[in-house]
Coordinates of C-alpha atoms in Angstrom, one line a residue:
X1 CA 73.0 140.8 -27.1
X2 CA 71.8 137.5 -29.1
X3 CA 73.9 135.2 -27.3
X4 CA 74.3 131.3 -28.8
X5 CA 77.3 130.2 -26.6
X6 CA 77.5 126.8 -26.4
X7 CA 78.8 125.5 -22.8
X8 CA 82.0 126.4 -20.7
X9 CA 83.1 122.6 -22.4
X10 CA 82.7 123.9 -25.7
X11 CA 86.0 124.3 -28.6
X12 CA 84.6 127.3 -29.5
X13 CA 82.5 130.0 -27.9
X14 CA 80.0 132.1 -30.0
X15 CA 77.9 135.3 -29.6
X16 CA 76.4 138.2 -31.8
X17 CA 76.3 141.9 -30.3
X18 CA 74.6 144.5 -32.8
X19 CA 76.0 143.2 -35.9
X20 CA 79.3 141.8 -34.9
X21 CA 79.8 138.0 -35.1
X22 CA 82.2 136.9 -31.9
X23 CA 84.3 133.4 -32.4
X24 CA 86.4 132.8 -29.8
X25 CA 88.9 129.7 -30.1
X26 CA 88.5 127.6 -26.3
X27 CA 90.9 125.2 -25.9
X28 CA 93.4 127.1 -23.4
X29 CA 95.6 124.6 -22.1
X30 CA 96.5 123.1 -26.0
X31 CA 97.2 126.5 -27.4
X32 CA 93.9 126.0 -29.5
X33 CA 95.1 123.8 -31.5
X34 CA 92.6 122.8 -34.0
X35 CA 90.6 119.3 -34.1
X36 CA 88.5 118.5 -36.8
X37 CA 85.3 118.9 -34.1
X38 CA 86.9 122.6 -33.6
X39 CA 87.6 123.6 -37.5
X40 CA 83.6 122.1 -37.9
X41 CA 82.3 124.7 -35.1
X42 CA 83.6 127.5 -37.2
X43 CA 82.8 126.9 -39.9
X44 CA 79.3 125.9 -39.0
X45 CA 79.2 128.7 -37.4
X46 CA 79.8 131.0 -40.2
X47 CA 77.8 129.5 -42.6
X48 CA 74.9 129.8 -40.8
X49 CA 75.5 133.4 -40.4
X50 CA 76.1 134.2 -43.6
X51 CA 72.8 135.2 -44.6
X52 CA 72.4 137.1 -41.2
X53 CA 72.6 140.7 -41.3
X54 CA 76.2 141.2 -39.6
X55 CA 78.9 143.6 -40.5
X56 CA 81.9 142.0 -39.5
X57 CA 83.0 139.0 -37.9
X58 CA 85.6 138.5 -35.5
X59 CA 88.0 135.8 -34.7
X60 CA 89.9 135.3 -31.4
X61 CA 90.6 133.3 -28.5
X62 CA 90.1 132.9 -24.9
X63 CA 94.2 132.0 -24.3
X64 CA 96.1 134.2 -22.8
X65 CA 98.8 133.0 -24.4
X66 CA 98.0 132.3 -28.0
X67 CA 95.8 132.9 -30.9
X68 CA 96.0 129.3 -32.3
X69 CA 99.0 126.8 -32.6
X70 CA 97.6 125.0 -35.6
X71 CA 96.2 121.9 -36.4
X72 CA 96.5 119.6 -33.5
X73 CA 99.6 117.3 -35.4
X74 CA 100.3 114.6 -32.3
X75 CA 96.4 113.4 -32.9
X76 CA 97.2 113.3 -36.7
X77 CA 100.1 111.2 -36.1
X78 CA 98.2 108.8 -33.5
X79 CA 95.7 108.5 -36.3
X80 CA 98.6 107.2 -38.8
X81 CA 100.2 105.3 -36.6
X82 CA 96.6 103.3 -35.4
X83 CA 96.1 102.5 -38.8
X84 CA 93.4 105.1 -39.5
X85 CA 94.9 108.1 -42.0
X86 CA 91.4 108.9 -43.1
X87 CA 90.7 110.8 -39.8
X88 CA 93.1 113.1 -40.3
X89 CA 92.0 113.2 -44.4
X90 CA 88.9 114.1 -42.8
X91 CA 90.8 117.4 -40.5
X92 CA 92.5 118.5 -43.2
X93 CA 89.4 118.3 -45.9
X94 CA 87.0 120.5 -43.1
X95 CA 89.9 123.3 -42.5
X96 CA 90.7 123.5 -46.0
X97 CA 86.9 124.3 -46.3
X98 CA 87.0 126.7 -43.7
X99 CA 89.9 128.7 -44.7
X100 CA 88.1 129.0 -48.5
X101 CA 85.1 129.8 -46.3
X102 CA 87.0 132.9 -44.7
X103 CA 88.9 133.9 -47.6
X104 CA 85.1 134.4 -49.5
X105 CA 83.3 135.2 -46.6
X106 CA 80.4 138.3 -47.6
X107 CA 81.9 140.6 -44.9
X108 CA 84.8 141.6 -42.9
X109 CA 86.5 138.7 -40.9
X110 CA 88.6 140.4 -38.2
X111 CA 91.2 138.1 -36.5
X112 CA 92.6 139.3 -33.5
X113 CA 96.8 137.6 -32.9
X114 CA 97.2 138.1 -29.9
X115 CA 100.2 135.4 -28.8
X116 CA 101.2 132.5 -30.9
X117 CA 99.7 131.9 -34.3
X118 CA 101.9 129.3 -36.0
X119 CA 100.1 126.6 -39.5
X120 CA 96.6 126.2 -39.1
X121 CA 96.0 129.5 -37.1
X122 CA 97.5 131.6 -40.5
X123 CA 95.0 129.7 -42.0
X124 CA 91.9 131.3 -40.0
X125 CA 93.7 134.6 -39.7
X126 CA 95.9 135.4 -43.0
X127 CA 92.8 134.7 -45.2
X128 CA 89.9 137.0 -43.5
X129 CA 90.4 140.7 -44.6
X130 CA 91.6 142.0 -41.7
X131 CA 94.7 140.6 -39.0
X132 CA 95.3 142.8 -35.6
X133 CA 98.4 142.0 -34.5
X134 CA 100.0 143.1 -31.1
X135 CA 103.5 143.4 -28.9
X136 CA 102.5 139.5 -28.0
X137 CA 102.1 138.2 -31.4
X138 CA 104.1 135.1 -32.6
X139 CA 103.6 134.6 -36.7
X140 CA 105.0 131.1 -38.0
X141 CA 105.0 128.5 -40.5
X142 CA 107.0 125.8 -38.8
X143 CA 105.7 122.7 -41.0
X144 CA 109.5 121.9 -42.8
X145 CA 110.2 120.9 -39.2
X146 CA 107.7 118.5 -38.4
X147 CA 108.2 116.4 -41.8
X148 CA 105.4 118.6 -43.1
X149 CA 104.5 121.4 -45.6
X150 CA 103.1 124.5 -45.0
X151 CA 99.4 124.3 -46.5
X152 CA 96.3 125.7 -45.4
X153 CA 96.8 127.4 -48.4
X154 CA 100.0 129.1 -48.1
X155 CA 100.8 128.3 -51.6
X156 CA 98.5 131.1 -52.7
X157 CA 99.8 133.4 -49.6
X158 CA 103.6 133.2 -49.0
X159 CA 104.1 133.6 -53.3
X160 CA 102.5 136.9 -53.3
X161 CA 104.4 138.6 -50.3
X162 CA 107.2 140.9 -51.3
X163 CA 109.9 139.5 -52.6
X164 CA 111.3 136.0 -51.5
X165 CA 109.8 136.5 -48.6
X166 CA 106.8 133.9 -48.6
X167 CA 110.1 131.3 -49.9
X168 CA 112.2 132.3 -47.2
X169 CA 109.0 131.6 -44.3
X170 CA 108.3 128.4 -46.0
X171 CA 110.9 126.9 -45.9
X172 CA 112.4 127.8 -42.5
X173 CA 109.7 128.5 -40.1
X174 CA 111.4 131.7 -39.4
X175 CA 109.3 133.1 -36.5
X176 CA 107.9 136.9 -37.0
X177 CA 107.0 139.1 -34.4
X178 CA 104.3 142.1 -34.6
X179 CA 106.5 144.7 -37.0
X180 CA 107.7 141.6 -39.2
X181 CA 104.2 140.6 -39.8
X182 CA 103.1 144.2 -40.7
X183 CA 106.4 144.2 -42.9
X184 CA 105.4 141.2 -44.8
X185 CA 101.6 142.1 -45.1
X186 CA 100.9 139.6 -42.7
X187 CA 99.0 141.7 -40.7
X188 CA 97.0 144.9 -41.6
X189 CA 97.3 146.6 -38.0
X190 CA 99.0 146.9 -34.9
X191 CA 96.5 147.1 -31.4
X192 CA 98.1 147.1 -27.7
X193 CA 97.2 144.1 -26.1
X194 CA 95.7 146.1 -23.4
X195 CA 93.6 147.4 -25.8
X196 CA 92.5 144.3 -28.4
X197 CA 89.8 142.9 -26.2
X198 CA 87.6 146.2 -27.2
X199 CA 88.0 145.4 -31.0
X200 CA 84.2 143.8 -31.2
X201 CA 82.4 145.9 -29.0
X202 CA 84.1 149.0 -30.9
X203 CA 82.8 147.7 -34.2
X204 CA 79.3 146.9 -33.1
X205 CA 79.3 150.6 -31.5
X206 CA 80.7 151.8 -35.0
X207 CA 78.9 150.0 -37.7
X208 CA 78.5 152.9 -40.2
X209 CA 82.7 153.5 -39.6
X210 CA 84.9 151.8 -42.3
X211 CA 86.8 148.9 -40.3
X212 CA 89.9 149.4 -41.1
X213 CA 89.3 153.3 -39.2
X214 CA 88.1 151.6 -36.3
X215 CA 91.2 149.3 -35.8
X216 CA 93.6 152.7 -36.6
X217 CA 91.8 154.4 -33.8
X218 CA 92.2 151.4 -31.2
X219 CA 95.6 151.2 -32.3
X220 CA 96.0 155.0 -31.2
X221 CA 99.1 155.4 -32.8
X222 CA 101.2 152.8 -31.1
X223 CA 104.6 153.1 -33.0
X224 CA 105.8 149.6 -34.0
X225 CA 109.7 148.9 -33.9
X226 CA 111.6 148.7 -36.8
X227 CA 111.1 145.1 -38.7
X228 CA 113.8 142.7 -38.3
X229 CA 112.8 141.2 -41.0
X230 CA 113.3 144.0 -43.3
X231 CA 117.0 144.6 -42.4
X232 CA 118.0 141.2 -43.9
X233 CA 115.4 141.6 -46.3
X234 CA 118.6 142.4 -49.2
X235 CA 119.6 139.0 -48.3
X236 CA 116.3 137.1 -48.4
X237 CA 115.8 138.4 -51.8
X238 CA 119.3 137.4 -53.2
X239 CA 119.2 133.7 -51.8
X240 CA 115.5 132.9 -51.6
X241 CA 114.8 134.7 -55.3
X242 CA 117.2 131.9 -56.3
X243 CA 115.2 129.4 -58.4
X244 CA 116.2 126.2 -56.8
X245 CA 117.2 124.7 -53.6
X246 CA 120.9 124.5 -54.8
X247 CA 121.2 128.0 -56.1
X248 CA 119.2 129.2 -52.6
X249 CA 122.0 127.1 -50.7
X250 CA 124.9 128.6 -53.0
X251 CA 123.9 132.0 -52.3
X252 CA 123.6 131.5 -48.9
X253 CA 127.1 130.1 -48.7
X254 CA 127.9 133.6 -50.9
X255 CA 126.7 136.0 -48.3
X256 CA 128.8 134.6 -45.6
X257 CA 127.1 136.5 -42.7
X258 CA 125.2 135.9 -39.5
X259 CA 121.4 135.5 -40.9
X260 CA 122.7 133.6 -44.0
X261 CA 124.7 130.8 -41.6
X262 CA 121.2 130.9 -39.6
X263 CA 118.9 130.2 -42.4
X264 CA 121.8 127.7 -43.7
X265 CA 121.7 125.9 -40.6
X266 CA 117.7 125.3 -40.1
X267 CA 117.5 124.1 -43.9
X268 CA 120.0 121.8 -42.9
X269 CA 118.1 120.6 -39.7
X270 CA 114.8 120.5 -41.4
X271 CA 112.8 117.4 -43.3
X272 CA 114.8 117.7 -46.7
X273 CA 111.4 116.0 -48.2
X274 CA 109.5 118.9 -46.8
X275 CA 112.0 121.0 -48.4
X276 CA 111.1 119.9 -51.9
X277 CA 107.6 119.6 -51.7
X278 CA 107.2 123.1 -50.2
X279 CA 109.7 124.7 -52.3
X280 CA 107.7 123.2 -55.6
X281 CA 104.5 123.8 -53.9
X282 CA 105.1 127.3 -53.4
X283 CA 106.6 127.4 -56.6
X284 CA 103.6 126.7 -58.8
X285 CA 101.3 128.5 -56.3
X286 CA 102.3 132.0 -57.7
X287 CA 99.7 130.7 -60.5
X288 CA 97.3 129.1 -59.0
X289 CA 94.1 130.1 -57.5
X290 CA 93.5 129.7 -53.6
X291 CA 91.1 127.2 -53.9
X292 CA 93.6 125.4 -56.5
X293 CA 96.3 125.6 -53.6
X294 CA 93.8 123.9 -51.2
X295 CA 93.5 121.3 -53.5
X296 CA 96.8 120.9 -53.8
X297 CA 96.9 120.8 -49.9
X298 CA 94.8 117.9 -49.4
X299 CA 96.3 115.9 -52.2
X300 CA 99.8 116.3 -50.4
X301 CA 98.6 115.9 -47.0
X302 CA 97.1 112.6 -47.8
X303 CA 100.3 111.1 -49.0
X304 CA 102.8 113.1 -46.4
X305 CA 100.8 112.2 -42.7
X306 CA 102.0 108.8 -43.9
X307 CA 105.2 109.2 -44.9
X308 CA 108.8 109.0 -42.4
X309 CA 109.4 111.8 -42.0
X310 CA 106.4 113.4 -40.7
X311 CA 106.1 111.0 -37.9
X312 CA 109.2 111.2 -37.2
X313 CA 109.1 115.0 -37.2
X314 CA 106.1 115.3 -34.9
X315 CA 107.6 112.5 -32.6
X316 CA 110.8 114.9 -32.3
X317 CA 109.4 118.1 -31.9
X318 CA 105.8 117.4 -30.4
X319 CA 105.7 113.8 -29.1
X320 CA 109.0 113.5 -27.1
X321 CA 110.8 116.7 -27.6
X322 CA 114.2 115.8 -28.3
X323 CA 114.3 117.5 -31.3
X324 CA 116.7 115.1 -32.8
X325 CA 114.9 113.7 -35.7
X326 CA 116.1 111.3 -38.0
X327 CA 115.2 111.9 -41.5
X328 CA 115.4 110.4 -45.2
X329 CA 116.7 111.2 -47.6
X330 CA 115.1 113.6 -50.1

């Protein structure tokens, strides 16, 4: 083994074992959520081994709990709030990098979710070719919430899932577990937890076996449950096809049931700002290109981490957790 981990201190921890790049996200105790020191270290990282000979790279994380939480929002806020945005320009400008990085990297990217994976951990998951999922996993976009949008460029993502799905995630958060994330394309496999920590040293003992055959074999024909997701998945289609926010409200109000007062409810208790942005952003991203949508990102973030709502979002949900914001109007 080549090993190049930096110390026990470190973000992120790194190693190379017969072909197989290992990046392991090491900040336990804040869900690894990302600084702009952390989003740096990776992608550092894997530019400097792109022009080693590896056959896959693979993402994951030394919490037992999650895979990544996102970008670390309170810090972004304290940023705004001390009168220095252009910090948090800079976070933003490094992980949209990164996640273009991923997206184009010259071999496989494997990202092991394994526990909560919620904004800025879809961005270094979603975009690498591969995304092991298991009975742990937590999937979610929650940014409407926080006075936010969801970027990392889930413009060019949540358009191109089935349906009205990617509209429907967008704009409420709605949490997916292992079988919705397969559902929605999310993921590409399904591992036991008990079984995901062998994922690296199986591909470095398999380099001439196609990855996705290795991650089917690990898996060992673990049968997933039935999608929740995909029983409603009528209704998404019918409201969140709609091409407005009025008509997705209307239809909402039309189906009458038990997951359309749900989603009803949590558009009502969301930023309505966020609501617009993300429903035009995700709008317009169907033609767009990724990188186009990351550009798009960092234009909106720069105006939004200063905006109300967004501080007021984080304050509510992150900050003091009474998840009573107060917002503005649209």
């Amino acid at each position: 083994m080549t090993d190049t981990t930096a110390p026990a201190a470190s973000e992120i921890l790194t190693d190379v074992h017969q072909g197989v790049g290992r990046i392991r996200l090491n900040r336990p105790k804040a869900l690894n959520a990302l600084t702009t020191s952390m989003v740096a270290a990776v992608d550092d990282t894997l530019a400097t081994w792109e022009g080693s000979p590896l056959t896959a790279v693979v993402l994951s994380s030394t919490s037992a709990k999650a895979f990544c939480a996102g970008g670390d929002m309170r810090a972004i806020r304290q940023n705004v709030l001390a009168g220095d945005a252009e910090a948090s320009e800079r976070f933003f400008a490094t992980e949209y990098r990164l996640n273009a990085r991923i997206a184009e990297y010259p071999v496989p990217v494997v990202a092991l979710v394994d526990g909560i994976c919620m904004g800025g951990g879809l961005g270094l998951s979603v975009h690498g070719r591969y995304r092991v999922v298991t009975e742990n996993t937590v999937l979610a976009m929650p940014e409407t919430a926080l006075g936010f949008f969801p970027d990392i460029g889930a413009g060019y993502f949540l358009p191109r899932l089935p349906g009205a799905l990617g509209m429907y995630l967008g704009l409420t958060g709605h949490r997916l577990d292992a079988a919705d994330a397969l559902y929605t394309g999310l993921a590409t496999h399904f591992v036991p937890a008990d079984r995901v920590h062998l994922v690296p040293e199986a591909l470095a003992a398999n380099p001439h076996t196609p990855v996705d055959t290795v991650l089917k074999d690990l898996g060992d024909g673990s049968v997933v449950p039935r999608s929740r997701l995909a029983a409603v998945r009528p209704e998404v289609d019918r409201a969140f096809g709609s091409p407005t926010l009025a008509g997705i409200r209307a239809e909402l109000r039309r189906l009458d049931g038990a997951w359309a007062a749900g989603a009803l409810a949590t558009l009502d208790a969301v930023s309505p700002r966020s609501l617009e942005i993300t429903h035009a952003l995700l709008t317009a991203g169907r033609d767009r290109t990724l990188r186009d949508c990351l550009a798009a990102d960092l234009r909106l973030a720069r105006t939004t981490i200063v905006q109300p709502d967004f501080l007021e979002g984080v304050r509510a949900v992150l900050v003091d957790k009474d998840h009573t914001p107060v917002w503005q109007p649209a």
